[in-house]
Structures are given as C-alpha cells and as structure tokens.
Amino acid sequence: MNYAIDITQLNKTYANGHVALKDVSFQVQTGDFFALLGPNGAGKSTLISILTSLCQKTSGGVKIFGFDQDSQSQQAKSCIGVVPQELNFNPYDKVIDIVVNQAGYYGIARAQAKPLALHYLAQLGLLSKADKPAIALSGGMKRRVMIAKALVHQPKLLILDEPTAGVDIELRRSLWDFLSEINRMGTTIVLTTHYLEEAENLCRNIAIIHHGEILKNTSMSVLLQTVNKEAFIFYAEAPLLVAPALSSQFHVRLLDSHSFEVLMDQGDNLNSLFLELIRLGIVISSMRNKTNRLEALFLDLIKSV
Ligand code: ADP
C-alpha cells in the first residue's frame, strides 16, 4: 500500500520529561482527507511538528510517501506543505513576495515561482491583494496567504493545523470548498480541528488522539455508525403544556413551551415519529439535530479514559 504518511511506534518526551506522544502508529493513505482530532494538549501540534521536521522525535519511525524521515529527510520534507496555527510570515512583506520567497526554499526559481504564486493567490481569492503588504489584510486573508505559501511548491501532502480557528462561517465554507477541490485534484490533506462538524463534512478517515495516545483510527462512516443514539429538537407551532405522549421507543423531554427533545435509536425512522405527532395533533414548525454526532462520540470517548 502506498501511504502518504506511515507512522510507527512514535514517541515524544519533551526535555522537561513531559510525555507528549506514546507509541503512536497510524497510516494516511495517498489521496485521503484525514482528520486528526483531540482536545487541547492531546499532542496534535507535537505530531505535526514531528511530521514537518520542526521537532525531533524521541523514537519511532515516520515515512512520507515512502521516504524515511531520518535517512531521506529532504525528499520527505519536499512532499509536505504545512499551514501552522500561528502566522508564519513577516506581515510587512508583500503578499506575492511571501509566497514567491517560500518557493525559493524548495529550489524553485523566481521566474517559475511567480506564476505558481499568482495561480494559488487567484484560487484563494487574493489576487487583488498580491502587491499589498500582508499587514493590510484581514485575519481570514492572512490565513489564506499561509495556505498559498504552503502550496506554492506543489506538495503532495498538505497539513493544516486548525485551519479555520477563529474564521467566520462564510470564509470557513469557502476554505472547505477550496480544500475539497485540491483534494479532489489529488492532494492528500491532513487537518487538525476543533470543529468536529468540519471533520465530519470533509474527512474520510480520522484518528482521535488524547493524552498522546491514539484512541480511535478508522473511517468516518464506520465511526459515525458506532454512535447509536441521535437527539432531535422539535419546535411546535402551538404551545405545549406537557411533553408529547409518544411510544416508548422515543424518549421525550419538554424543553420549553414550544420545543421538545426526542432521543431515538439511529435505526429508528422519523416517519413513525411524525405519524405519532400528527395523531396527537402537534404541528411541527421546524426541527434540528441536537448535537453533531461526532461531537457526542468524541465527548464519550474522552470521558471513558
Ligand atoms: P495539542 O496540539 O493537541 O493541543 P500539543 O502537541 O501542543 O497538543 O501538546 C501536547 C502536550 O505536550 C501538552 O501537555 C503540552 O503542554 C506539552 N508540550 C508541548 N510543547 C512542549 C514543550 N516544548 N515542552 C514541554 N512540554 C510541551
């Protein structure tokens, strides 16, 4: 199997004795869109820093597209583009220079780098800002500059550390579209995120890390199938005095005079629920999922360790 990332028995103990990664092993397939999820302090940034050679591992093996990070570090590095959490450019530099200069670190000549930089800036909606100093850009635009910078040497693997943290919903959606498109065109993507909805929407495979250990590593669809309860919130058109008297498979709780929650098994269908509501004469004006299913599972997993 051709893996974009192959990690075996990876350990990291910081100089102060803190064990940040414990025997971490997992693979990311070429072409995958992979989520690395975990609460603060789980070890995600440490793992990314090791993958991108910013931080020395204590022991274990890392291969990037088959290149051993120890013995073939240049080849391994050239396959990776990384978008870190913190701004990683001089904000007084012009946007185009930030991106073109980055290409220089990978041995790409300026004449070749410029059209590539303009291509990615255009794709990210930043062409009109190319000649502006980065400091003049909004927070969301600066983040997109970081993405253009990470892509300019056309890496086969793009790693993003919390790419949409603090980014407004509109920009988040446009970044999702952009990332989905470059993934469709063949770039393998790994992202860490706190927005579990983001992982659910974008990613095919997932690893959940907690206290430096991998708790789960599976496909998103298999993971979501293991969540067997789903909660919905219903909004009734007319006020309710008590929770609707539904059959016992539905666990109902009145939230306020116009809304109630129904907890049901994932296999149960909503039609029978609506038939019961119709029989009771309750008109529903709207409904929504109470929680993101992945979020529920994630919280359960973390509680259990
Ligand atoms: P995450 O990115 O999941 O929030 P990190 O990889 O940043 O987690 O941190 C994992 C653990 O390692 C945390 O407990 C953090 O405090 C610790 N840590 C991170 N960097 C260092 C360091 N340079 N020295 C000592 N401990 C560190």
Coordinates of C-alpha atoms and ligand atoms in Angstrom, one line a residue:
M1 CA 0.0 0.0 0.0
N2 CA 1.2 3.5 -0.9
Y3 CA 0.9 5.6 2.2
A4 CA 1.3 9.4 2.3
I5 CA 2.1 9.1 6.0
D6 CA 3.3 5.9 7.8
I7 CA 3.9 6.4 11.5
T8 CA 5.1 3.5 13.6
Q9 CA 5.6 3.5 17.4
L10 CA 6.2 7.2 17.6
N11 CA 7.2 8.6 21.0
K12 CA 8.0 12.1 22.1
T13 CA 9.2 13.1 25.5
Y14 CA 10.0 16.8 25.9
A15 CA 13.2 17.9 27.7
N16 CA 11.2 18.6 30.9
G17 CA 10.1 14.9 31.0
H18 CA 6.6 15.5 29.6
V19 CA 5.5 12.6 27.5
A20 CA 3.5 14.1 24.6
L21 CA 3.2 11.1 22.3
K22 CA 3.1 7.4 23.4
D23 CA 3.6 4.7 20.8
V24 CA 1.6 6.4 18.1
S25 CA 1.1 4.3 15.0
F26 CA -1.2 5.1 12.1
Q27 CA -1.2 5.5 8.3
V28 CA -2.8 8.0 6.0
Q29 CA -3.5 6.7 2.5
T30 CA -2.4 8.6 -0.6
G31 CA -5.3 10.9 -1.7
D32 CA -7.0 10.8 1.7
F33 CA -8.7 13.7 3.5
F34 CA -7.7 12.8 7.1
A35 CA -8.7 14.4 10.4
L36 CA -6.6 14.4 13.5
L37 CA -8.9 15.2 16.4
G38 CA -8.2 15.7 20.0
P39 CA -8.7 18.2 22.8
N40 CA -6.1 20.8 23.8
G41 CA -2.9 19.3 24.9
A42 CA -3.6 15.9 23.2
G43 CA -0.4 16.0 21.2
K44 CA -1.7 17.1 17.8
S45 CA 0.8 20.0 17.3
T46 CA 3.6 17.9 18.5
L47 CA 2.7 15.2 16.0
I48 CA 2.5 17.8 13.2
S49 CA 5.8 19.4 14.2
I50 CA 7.5 15.9 14.0
L51 CA 6.0 15.2 10.6
T52 CA 7.3 18.5 9.3
S53 CA 10.7 18.1 11.0
L54 CA 10.3 21.1 13.3
C55 CA 10.6 18.9 16.3
Q56 CA 12.8 15.9 17.0
K57 CA 11.0 12.7 17.8
T58 CA 12.3 10.6 20.8
S59 CA 11.8 7.3 19.0
G60 CA 9.8 5.6 16.3
G61 CA 9.5 5.8 12.5
V62 CA 8.0 8.3 10.1
K63 CA 7.7 7.8 6.4
I64 CA 6.3 10.4 4.0
F65 CA 5.3 8.9 0.6
G66 CA 7.8 6.1 1.4
F67 CA 10.7 8.5 2.2
D68 CA 12.2 7.8 5.6
Q69 CA 12.3 11.0 7.6
D70 CA 15.7 10.1 9.1
S71 CA 17.6 8.9 6.1
Q72 CA 15.7 10.8 3.3
S73 CA 14.7 13.9 5.1
Q74 CA 15.0 16.3 2.1
Q75 CA 12.7 14.2 -0.1
A76 CA 10.3 13.7 2.8
K77 CA 10.2 17.4 3.5
S78 CA 9.6 18.4 -0.1
C79 CA 6.4 16.4 -0.2
I80 CA 4.8 18.4 2.6
G81 CA 3.2 21.8 2.7
V82 CA 2.2 23.0 6.2
V83 CA -0.2 25.6 7.4
P84 CA 0.6 26.2 11.1
Q85 CA -1.7 27.9 13.6
E86 CA 0.4 30.9 14.1
L87 CA 1.3 33.5 11.3
N88 CA 4.5 32.4 9.7
F89 CA 5.5 35.3 7.6
N90 CA 6.7 38.9 8.0
P91 CA 3.5 41.0 7.9
Y92 CA 5.4 43.9 6.3
D93 CA 6.3 41.8 3.3
K94 CA 4.1 42.0 0.2
V95 CA 1.8 39.0 -0.3
I96 CA 3.3 38.0 -3.6
D97 CA 6.8 38.1 -2.1
I98 CA 5.8 36.0 0.8
V99 CA 4.6 33.2 -1.5
V100 CA 7.4 33.5 -4.1
N101 CA 10.1 33.6 -1.5
Q102 CA 8.8 30.4 0.1
A103 CA 9.2 28.6 -3.3
G104 CA 12.8 29.6 -3.2
Y105 CA 13.3 27.4 -0.1
Y106 CA 12.4 24.4 -2.3
G107 CA 14.8 25.4 -5.1
I108 CA 12.1 26.9 -7.4
A109 CA 13.4 29.8 -9.5
R110 CA 11.6 33.1 -9.2
A111 CA 10.5 33.1 -12.8
Q112 CA 8.8 29.7 -12.3
A113 CA 7.6 30.6 -8.8
K114 CA 5.7 33.8 -9.7
P115 CA 3.0 32.2 -12.0
L116 CA 2.6 29.4 -9.4
A117 CA 2.1 32.0 -6.6
L118 CA -0.3 34.0 -8.7
H119 CA -2.2 30.8 -9.5
Y120 CA -2.7 29.9 -5.8
L121 CA -3.4 33.5 -4.8
A122 CA -6.1 33.7 -7.5
Q123 CA -7.6 30.4 -6.4
L124 CA -7.8 31.7 -2.8
G125 CA -9.4 35.0 -3.9
L126 CA -6.3 37.1 -3.1
L127 CA -5.1 38.2 -6.5
S128 CA -6.1 41.8 -5.9
K129 CA -4.0 41.8 -2.7
A130 CA -0.9 40.4 -4.3
D131 CA 1.0 43.7 -4.2
K132 CA -0.2 44.8 -0.7
P133 CA 1.8 44.3 2.5
A134 CA 0.3 41.4 4.4
I135 CA -0.4 43.6 7.4
A136 CA -3.1 45.3 5.4
L137 CA -5.1 42.1 5.1
S138 CA -7.9 40.8 7.4
G139 CA -7.2 37.8 9.6
G140 CA -9.0 35.4 7.3
M141 CA -7.0 36.7 4.3
K142 CA -3.7 36.3 6.2
R143 CA -4.7 32.7 6.8
R144 CA -5.3 32.2 3.1
V145 CA -1.8 33.7 2.4
M146 CA -0.5 30.9 4.6
I147 CA -2.3 28.3 2.5
A148 CA -0.9 29.8 -0.7
K149 CA 2.6 29.8 0.9
A150 CA 2.2 26.1 1.9
L151 CA 1.1 25.1 -1.6
V152 CA 3.5 27.0 -3.8
H153 CA 6.0 24.2 -4.1
Q154 CA 3.0 21.9 -5.1
P155 CA 3.4 19.4 -2.2
K156 CA 1.6 16.1 -2.5
L157 CA 0.6 16.4 1.2
L158 CA -1.0 19.4 2.8
I159 CA -1.1 19.5 6.6
L160 CA -3.3 22.2 8.3
D161 CA -3.2 22.9 12.0
E162 CA -6.7 24.3 13.0
P163 CA -7.1 26.0 9.6
T164 CA -10.5 27.6 10.4
A165 CA -9.9 28.5 14.1
G166 CA -11.5 32.0 14.6
V167 CA -12.5 32.2 10.9
D168 CA -16.0 33.4 10.2
I169 CA -18.6 30.9 8.8
E170 CA -18.5 32.3 5.3
L171 CA -14.8 32.0 4.9
R172 CA -14.8 28.6 6.7
R173 CA -17.2 27.3 4.0
S174 CA -15.1 28.8 1.2
L175 CA -12.0 27.2 2.7
W176 CA -13.8 23.9 2.9
D177 CA -14.7 24.2 -0.8
F178 CA -11.1 25.0 -1.7
L179 CA -9.6 22.2 0.3
S180 CA -12.2 19.7 -1.1
E181 CA -11.3 20.8 -4.6
I182 CA -7.5 20.4 -4.2
N183 CA -8.1 17.0 -2.5
R184 CA -10.2 16.0 -5.5
M185 CA -7.4 17.0 -7.8
G186 CA -5.1 14.6 -5.8
T187 CA -3.5 16.4 -2.9
T188 CA -3.6 14.4 0.3
I189 CA -4.9 16.5 3.2
V190 CA -4.4 16.1 6.9
L191 CA -6.1 18.6 9.3
T192 CA -6.4 19.1 13.0
T193 CA -9.6 20.8 14.0
H194 CA -11.7 21.6 17.0
Y195 CA -14.7 22.0 14.7
L196 CA -15.9 18.4 14.7
E197 CA -18.5 19.4 12.1
E198 CA -15.6 20.3 9.9
A199 CA -14.1 16.8 10.2
E200 CA -17.4 15.1 9.6
N201 CA -18.1 17.2 6.5
L202 CA -14.7 16.9 4.9
C203 CA -12.8 13.9 6.1
R204 CA -12.9 10.3 5.0
N205 CA -10.7 8.9 7.8
I206 CA -10.0 10.0 11.3
A207 CA -7.6 9.5 14.2
I208 CA -8.6 10.6 17.7
I209 CA -5.7 11.4 20.0
H210 CA -5.9 12.0 23.7
H211 CA -3.1 12.3 26.2
G212 CA -0.6 11.4 23.5
E213 CA -2.3 8.1 22.5
I214 CA -4.5 7.2 19.6
L215 CA -7.9 6.3 20.9
K216 CA -9.5 5.6 17.5
N217 CA -8.3 5.3 14.0
T218 CA -11.0 4.4 11.5
S219 CA -13.1 5.7 8.6
M220 CA -15.5 8.5 9.4
S221 CA -18.5 6.4 8.2
V222 CA -17.6 3.5 10.5
L223 CA -17.0 5.8 13.4
L224 CA -20.4 7.5 12.9
Q225 CA -22.2 4.1 12.7
T226 CA -21.0 3.4 16.2
V227 CA -23.0 6.3 17.5
N228 CA -26.3 4.7 18.1
K229 CA -28.4 7.4 19.6
E230 CA -29.5 10.6 18.0
A231 CA -31.2 13.5 19.6
F232 CA -33.5 15.9 17.7
I233 CA -35.1 19.2 18.9
F234 CA -38.6 19.8 17.6
Y235 CA -40.3 23.2 17.6
A236 CA -44.1 23.1 17.9
E237 CA -46.3 25.7 16.3
A238 CA -48.8 25.8 19.2
P239 CA -47.7 25.9 22.9
L240 CA -47.3 22.6 24.7
L241 CA -48.1 22.1 28.4
V242 CA -46.5 18.6 28.7
A243 CA -44.1 16.6 26.6
P244 CA -46.0 14.8 23.7
A245 CA -47.0 11.2 24.8
L246 CA -45.0 9.3 22.2
S247 CA -44.5 5.5 22.2
S248 CA -41.7 4.2 24.5
Q249 CA -39.0 3.8 21.7
F250 CA -38.9 7.7 21.7
H251 CA -37.5 9.4 24.8
V252 CA -39.2 12.7 25.0
R253 CA -38.4 15.7 27.2
L254 CA -40.2 19.1 27.1
L255 CA -37.6 21.9 26.8
D256 CA -39.9 24.9 26.9
S257 CA -43.5 25.7 25.9
H258 CA -42.7 25.4 22.2
S259 CA -39.9 22.9 22.0
F260 CA -39.1 19.3 23.0
E261 CA -36.3 16.9 22.6
V262 CA -36.6 13.3 21.3
L263 CA -33.8 10.8 21.8
M264 CA -34.1 7.8 19.4
D265 CA -32.0 4.9 18.2
Q266 CA -30.2 5.7 15.0
G267 CA -32.0 2.9 13.1
D268 CA -35.5 4.3 14.0
N269 CA -37.2 6.2 11.3
L270 CA -38.5 9.7 11.6
N271 CA -41.7 8.8 9.6
S272 CA -43.2 6.9 12.5
L273 CA -42.3 9.7 14.9
F274 CA -44.1 12.2 12.6
L275 CA -47.1 9.9 12.3
E276 CA -47.4 9.9 16.1
L277 CA -47.1 13.6 16.2
I278 CA -49.8 14.0 13.6
R279 CA -52.1 11.7 15.5
L280 CA -51.5 13.9 18.6
G281 CA -52.4 17.0 16.5
I282 CA -49.0 18.5 17.1
V283 CA -47.8 20.7 14.2
I284 CA -44.0 20.9 13.9
S285 CA -42.7 24.2 12.5
S286 CA -39.0 23.1 12.4
M287 CA -36.5 20.6 13.8
R288 CA -32.8 20.2 14.1
N289 CA -30.2 17.7 15.3
K290 CA -29.3 18.4 18.9
T291 CA -25.7 17.6 18.6
N292 CA -23.3 16.8 16.0
R293 CA -23.0 13.0 16.2
L294 CA -19.2 13.1 16.0
E295 CA -19.1 15.5 18.9
A296 CA -21.2 13.2 21.1
L297 CA -18.9 10.3 20.3
F298 CA -15.8 12.3 20.9
L299 CA -17.0 13.5 24.3
D300 CA -18.0 9.9 25.2
L301 CA -14.6 8.6 24.2
I302 CA -12.7 11.2 26.2
K303 CA -14.9 10.7 29.3
S304 CA -14.1 7.0 29.2
V305 CA -10.3 7.3 29.5
Ligands
ADP1 P1 -2.3 19.9 21.0 O1 -1.7 20.5 19.8 O2 -3.1 18.7 20.8 O3 -3.0 21.0 21.8 P2 0.5 19.8 21.9 O4 1.2 18.9 21.0 O5 0.7 21.3 21.7 O6 -1.1 19.5 22.0 O7 0.9 19.5 23.4 C1 0.9 18.2 23.9 C2 1.5 18.2 25.3 O8 2.9 18.5 25.3 C3 0.8 19.3 26.2 O9 0.7 18.8 27.5 C4 1.8 20.4 26.2 O10 1.8 21.2 27.4 C5 3.1 19.6 26.1 N1 4.2 20.4 25.4 C6 4.1 21.0 24.2 N2 5.3 21.6 23.8 C7 6.1 21.4 24.9 C8 7.5 21.8 25.1 N3 8.2 22.4 24.2 N4 8.0 21.4 26.3 C9 7.3 20.7 27.2 N5 6.0 20.3 27.0 C10 5.4 20.6 25.9

